mmCIF file of C-alpha atoms and ligand atoms in Angstrom:
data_model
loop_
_atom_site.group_PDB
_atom_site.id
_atom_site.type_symbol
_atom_site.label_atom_id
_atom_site.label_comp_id
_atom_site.label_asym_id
_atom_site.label_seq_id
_atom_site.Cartn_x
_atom_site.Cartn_y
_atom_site.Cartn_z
ATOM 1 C CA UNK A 1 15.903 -12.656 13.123
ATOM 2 C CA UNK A 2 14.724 -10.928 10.328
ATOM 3 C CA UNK A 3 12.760 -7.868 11.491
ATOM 4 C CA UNK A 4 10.934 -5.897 9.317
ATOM 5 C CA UNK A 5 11.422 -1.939 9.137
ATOM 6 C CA UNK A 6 9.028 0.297 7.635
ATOM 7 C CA UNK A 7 11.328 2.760 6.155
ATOM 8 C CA UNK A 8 11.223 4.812 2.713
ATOM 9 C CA UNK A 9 12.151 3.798 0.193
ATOM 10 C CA UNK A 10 12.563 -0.016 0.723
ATOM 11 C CA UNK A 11 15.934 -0.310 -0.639
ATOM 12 C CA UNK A 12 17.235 -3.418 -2.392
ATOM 13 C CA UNK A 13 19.976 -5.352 -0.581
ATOM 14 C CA UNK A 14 22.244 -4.953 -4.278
ATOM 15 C CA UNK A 15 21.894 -1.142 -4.042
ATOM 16 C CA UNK A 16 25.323 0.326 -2.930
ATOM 17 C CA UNK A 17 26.664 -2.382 -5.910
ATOM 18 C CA UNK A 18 24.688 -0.850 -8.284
ATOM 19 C CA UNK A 19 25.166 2.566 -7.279
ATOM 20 C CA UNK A 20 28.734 2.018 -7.012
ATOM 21 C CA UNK A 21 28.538 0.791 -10.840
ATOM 22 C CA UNK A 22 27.693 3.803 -11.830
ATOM 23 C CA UNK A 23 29.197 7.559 -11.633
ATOM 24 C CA UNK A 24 27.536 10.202 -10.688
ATOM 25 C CA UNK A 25 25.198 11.994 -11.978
ATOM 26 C CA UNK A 26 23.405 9.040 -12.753
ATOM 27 C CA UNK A 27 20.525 8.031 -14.666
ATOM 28 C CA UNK A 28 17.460 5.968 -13.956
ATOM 29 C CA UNK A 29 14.706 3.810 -15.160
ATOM 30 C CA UNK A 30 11.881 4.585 -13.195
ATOM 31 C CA UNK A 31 9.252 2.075 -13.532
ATOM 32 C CA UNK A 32 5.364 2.112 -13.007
ATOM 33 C CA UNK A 33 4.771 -1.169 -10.360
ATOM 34 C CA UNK A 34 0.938 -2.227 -11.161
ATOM 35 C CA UNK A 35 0.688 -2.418 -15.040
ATOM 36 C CA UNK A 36 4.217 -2.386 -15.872
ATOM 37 C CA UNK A 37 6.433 -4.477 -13.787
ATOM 38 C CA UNK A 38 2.934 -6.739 -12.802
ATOM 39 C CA UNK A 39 -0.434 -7.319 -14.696
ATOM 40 C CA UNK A 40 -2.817 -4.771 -12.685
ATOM 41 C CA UNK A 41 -5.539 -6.998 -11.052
ATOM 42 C CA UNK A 42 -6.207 -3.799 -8.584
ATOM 43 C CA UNK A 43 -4.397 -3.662 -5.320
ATOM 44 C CA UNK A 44 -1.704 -6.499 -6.042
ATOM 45 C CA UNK A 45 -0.443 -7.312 -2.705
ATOM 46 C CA UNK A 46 0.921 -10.874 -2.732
ATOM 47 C CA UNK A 47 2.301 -13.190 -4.438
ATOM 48 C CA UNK A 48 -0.154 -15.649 -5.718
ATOM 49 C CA UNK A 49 -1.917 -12.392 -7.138
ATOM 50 C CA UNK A 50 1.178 -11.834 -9.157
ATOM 51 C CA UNK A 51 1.189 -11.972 -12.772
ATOM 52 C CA UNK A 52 4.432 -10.127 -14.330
ATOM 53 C CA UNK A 53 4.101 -8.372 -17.593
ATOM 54 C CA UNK A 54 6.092 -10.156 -20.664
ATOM 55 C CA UNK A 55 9.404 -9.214 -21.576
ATOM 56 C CA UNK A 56 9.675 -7.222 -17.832
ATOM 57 C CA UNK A 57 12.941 -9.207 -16.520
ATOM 58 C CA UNK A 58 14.470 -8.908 -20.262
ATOM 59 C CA UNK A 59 13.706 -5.164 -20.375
ATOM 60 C CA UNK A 60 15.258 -4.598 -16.414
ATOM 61 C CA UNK A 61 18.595 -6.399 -17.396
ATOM 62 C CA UNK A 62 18.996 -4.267 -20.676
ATOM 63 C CA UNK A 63 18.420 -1.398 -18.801
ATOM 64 C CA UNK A 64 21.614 -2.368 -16.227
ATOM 65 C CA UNK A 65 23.437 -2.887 -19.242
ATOM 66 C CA UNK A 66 22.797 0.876 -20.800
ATOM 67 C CA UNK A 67 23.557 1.495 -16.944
ATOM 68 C CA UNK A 68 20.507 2.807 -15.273
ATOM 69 C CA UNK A 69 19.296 2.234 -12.401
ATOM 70 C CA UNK A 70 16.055 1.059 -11.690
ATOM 71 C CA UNK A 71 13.603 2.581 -9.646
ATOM 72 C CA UNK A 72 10.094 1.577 -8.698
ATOM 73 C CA UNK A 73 7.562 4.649 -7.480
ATOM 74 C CA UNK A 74 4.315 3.250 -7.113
ATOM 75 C CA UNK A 75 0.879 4.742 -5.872
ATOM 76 C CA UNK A 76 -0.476 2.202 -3.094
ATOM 77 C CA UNK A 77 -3.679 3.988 -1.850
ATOM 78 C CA UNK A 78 -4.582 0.512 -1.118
ATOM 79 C CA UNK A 79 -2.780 1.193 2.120
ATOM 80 C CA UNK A 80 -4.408 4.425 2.810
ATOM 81 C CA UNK A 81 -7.886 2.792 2.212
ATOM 82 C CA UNK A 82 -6.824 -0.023 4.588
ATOM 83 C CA UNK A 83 -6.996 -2.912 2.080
ATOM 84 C CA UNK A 84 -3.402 -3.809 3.154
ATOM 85 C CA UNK A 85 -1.392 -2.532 5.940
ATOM 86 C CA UNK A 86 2.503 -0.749 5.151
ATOM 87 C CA UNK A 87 4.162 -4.121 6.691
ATOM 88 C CA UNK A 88 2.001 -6.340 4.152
ATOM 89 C CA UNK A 89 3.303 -3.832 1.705
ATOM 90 C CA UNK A 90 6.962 -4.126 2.419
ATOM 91 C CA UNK A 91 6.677 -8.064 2.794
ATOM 92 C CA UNK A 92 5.784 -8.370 -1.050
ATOM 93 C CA UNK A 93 8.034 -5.472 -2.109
ATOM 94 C CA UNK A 94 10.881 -7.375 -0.387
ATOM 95 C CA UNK A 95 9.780 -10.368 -2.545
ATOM 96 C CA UNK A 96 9.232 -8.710 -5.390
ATOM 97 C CA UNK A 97 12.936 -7.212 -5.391
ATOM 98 C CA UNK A 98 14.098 -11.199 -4.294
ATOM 99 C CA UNK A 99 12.884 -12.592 -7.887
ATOM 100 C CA UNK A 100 14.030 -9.745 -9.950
ATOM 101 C CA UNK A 101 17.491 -10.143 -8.365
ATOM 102 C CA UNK A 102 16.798 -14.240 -8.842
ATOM 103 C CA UNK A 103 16.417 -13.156 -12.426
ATOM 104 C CA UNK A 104 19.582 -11.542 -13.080
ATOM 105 C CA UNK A 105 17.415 -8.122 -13.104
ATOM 106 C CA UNK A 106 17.771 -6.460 -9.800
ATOM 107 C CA UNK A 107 15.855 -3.204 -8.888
ATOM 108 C CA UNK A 108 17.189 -0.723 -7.015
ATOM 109 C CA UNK A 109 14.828 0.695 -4.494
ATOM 110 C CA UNK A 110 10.754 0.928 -4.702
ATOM 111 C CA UNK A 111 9.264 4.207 -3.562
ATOM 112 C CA UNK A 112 5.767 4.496 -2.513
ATOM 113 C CA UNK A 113 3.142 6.849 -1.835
ATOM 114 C CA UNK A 114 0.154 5.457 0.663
ATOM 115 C CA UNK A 115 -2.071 8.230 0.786
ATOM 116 C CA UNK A 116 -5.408 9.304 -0.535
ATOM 117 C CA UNK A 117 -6.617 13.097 -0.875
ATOM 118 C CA UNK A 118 -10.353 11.984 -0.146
ATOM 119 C CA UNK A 119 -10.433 7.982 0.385
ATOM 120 C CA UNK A 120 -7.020 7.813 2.951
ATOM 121 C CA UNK A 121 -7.858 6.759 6.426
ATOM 122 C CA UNK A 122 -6.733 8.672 9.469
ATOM 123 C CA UNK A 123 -3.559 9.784 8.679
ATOM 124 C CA UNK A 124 -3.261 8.727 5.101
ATOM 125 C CA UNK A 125 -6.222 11.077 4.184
ATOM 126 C CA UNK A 126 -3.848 13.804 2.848
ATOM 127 C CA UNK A 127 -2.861 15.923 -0.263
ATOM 128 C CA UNK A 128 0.539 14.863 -0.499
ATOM 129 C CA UNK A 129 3.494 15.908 -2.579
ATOM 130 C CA UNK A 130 4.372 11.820 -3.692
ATOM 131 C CA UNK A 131 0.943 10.493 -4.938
ATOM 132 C CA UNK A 132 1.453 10.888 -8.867
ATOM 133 C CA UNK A 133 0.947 12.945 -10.656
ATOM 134 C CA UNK A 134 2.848 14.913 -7.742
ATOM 135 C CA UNK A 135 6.888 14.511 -8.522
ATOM 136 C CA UNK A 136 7.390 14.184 -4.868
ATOM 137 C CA UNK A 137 8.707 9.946 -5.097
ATOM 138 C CA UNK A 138 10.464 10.941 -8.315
ATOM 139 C CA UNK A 139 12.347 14.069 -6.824
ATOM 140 C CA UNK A 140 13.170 12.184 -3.715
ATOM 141 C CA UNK A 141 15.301 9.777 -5.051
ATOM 142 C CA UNK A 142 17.121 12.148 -7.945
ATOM 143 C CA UNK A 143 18.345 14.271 -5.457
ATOM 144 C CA UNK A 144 19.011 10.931 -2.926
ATOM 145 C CA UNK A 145 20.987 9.442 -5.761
ATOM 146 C CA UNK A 146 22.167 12.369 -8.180
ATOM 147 C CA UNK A 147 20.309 11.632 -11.133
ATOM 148 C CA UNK A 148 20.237 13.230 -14.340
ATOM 149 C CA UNK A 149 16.085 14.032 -14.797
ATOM 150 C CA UNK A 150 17.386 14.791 -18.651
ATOM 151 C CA UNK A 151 19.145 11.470 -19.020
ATOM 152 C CA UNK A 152 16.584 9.629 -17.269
ATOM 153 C CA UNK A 153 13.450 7.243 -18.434
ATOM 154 C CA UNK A 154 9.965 6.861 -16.926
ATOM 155 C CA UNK A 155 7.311 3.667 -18.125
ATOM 156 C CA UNK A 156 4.175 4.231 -16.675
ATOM 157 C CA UNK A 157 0.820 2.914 -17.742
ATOM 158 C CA UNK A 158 -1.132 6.170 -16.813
ATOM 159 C CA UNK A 159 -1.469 9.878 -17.958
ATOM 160 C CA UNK A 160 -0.758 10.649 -14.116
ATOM 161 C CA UNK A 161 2.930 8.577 -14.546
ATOM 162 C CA UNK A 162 3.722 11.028 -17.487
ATOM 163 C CA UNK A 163 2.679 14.248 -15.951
ATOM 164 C CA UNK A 164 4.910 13.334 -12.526
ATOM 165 C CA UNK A 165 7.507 12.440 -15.025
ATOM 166 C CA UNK A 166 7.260 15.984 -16.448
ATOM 167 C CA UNK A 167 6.830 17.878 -13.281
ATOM 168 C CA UNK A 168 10.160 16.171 -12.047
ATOM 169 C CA UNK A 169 11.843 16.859 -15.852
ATOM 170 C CA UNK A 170 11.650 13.877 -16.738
ATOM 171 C CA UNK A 171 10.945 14.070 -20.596
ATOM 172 C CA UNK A 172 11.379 10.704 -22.014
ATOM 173 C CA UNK A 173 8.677 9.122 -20.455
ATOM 174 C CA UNK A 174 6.858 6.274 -22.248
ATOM 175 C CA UNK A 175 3.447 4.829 -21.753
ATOM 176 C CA UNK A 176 2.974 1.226 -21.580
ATOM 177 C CA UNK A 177 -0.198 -0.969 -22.476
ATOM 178 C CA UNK A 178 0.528 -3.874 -20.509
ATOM 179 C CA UNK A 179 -1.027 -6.345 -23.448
ATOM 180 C CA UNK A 180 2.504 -5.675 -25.336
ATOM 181 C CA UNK A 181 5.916 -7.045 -24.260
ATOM 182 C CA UNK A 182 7.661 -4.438 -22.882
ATOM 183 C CA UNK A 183 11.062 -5.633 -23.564
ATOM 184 C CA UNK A 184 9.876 -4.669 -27.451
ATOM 185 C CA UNK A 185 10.249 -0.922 -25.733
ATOM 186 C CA UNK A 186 12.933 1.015 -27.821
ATOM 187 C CA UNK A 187 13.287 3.713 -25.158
ATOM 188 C CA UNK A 188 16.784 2.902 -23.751
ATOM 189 C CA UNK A 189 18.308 2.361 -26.996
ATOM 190 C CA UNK A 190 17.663 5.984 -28.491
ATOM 191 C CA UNK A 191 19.649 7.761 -25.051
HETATM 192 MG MG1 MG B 1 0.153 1.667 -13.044
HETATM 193 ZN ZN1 ZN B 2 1.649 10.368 -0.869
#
């Protein structure tokens, strides 16, 4: 039966294929979730909420190509504030992954961070080290994986995307306005 784990990351059933794809160190495309990979409606949680931003799938099989890996580390304080619960969470991240696999543009894990400094609940009320701009979800999985922060890219459609992207050394970091097609994004092709 198929039991559901809550476990960080949520790692995609493809992974040890990709990672096996590529040698060590490697590099990565970490991606934004709400405003990058979907249209940000505010706390996105299932499927019928789900618009995806144009060009996304395009831009996720280029980057396989150039051979990153892809990443997700997304802030979900919607958990902490007890919109959504961390199994509703995992439910739509395992769907998530099952389309962009469907469309030949498989991720490779999502990292999230359910906390809130001042709006968390119980135990998610806490200054953590993951909720961007904290490096904490981007440091995890570079030393999980051995990437390459220099090699590496970060989308994000926030200041607070960028500055974790710098804190974890990440310098080619991009930000997106999710109006424009992302696949347009000339960010893999200059590494
Ligand atoms: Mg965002
Ligand atoms: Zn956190």
């Amino acid at each position: 039966m198929s039991q559901i784990e809550i476990r960080q990351p949520f790692l995609d059933p493809t992974l040890s294929e990709q990672l096996a794809q590529l040698s060590a160190p490697r590099r990565a495309l970490f991606l934004d979730r709400d405003g990058v990979i979907n249209v940000n409606h505010g706390y996105v949680h299932s499927p019928k909420q789900t618009d995806w931003v144009d060009g996304i799938f395009e831009f996720v099989a280029r980057a396989h190509e150039k051979g990153f890996l892809p990443v997700v580390v997304t802030n979900q304080a919607g958990i902490g504030r007890g919109y959504y619960s961390e199994l509703d969470f995992i439910k739509y991240t395992r769907w998530v992954h099952k389309v962009f696999t469907e469309r030949n543009a498989p991720l490779a894990a999502t990292f999230w961070c359910p906390h809130h400094p001042t709006a968390g609940e119980g135990r998610y009320r806490v200054e953590c080290d993951c909720r961007k701009p904290q490096p904490g979800m981007l440091r995890q999985a570079m030393s999980r994986w051995n990437i390459n922060a220099e090699t590496s890219v970060l989308i994000g459609d926030k200041q607070s995307d960028i500055e974790a992207a710098h804190a974890a050394g990440i310098y080619n970091a991009a930000l997106f306005t999710s109006s424009d097609d992302i696949s347009r994004l000339d960010i893999l092709s200059n590494l």
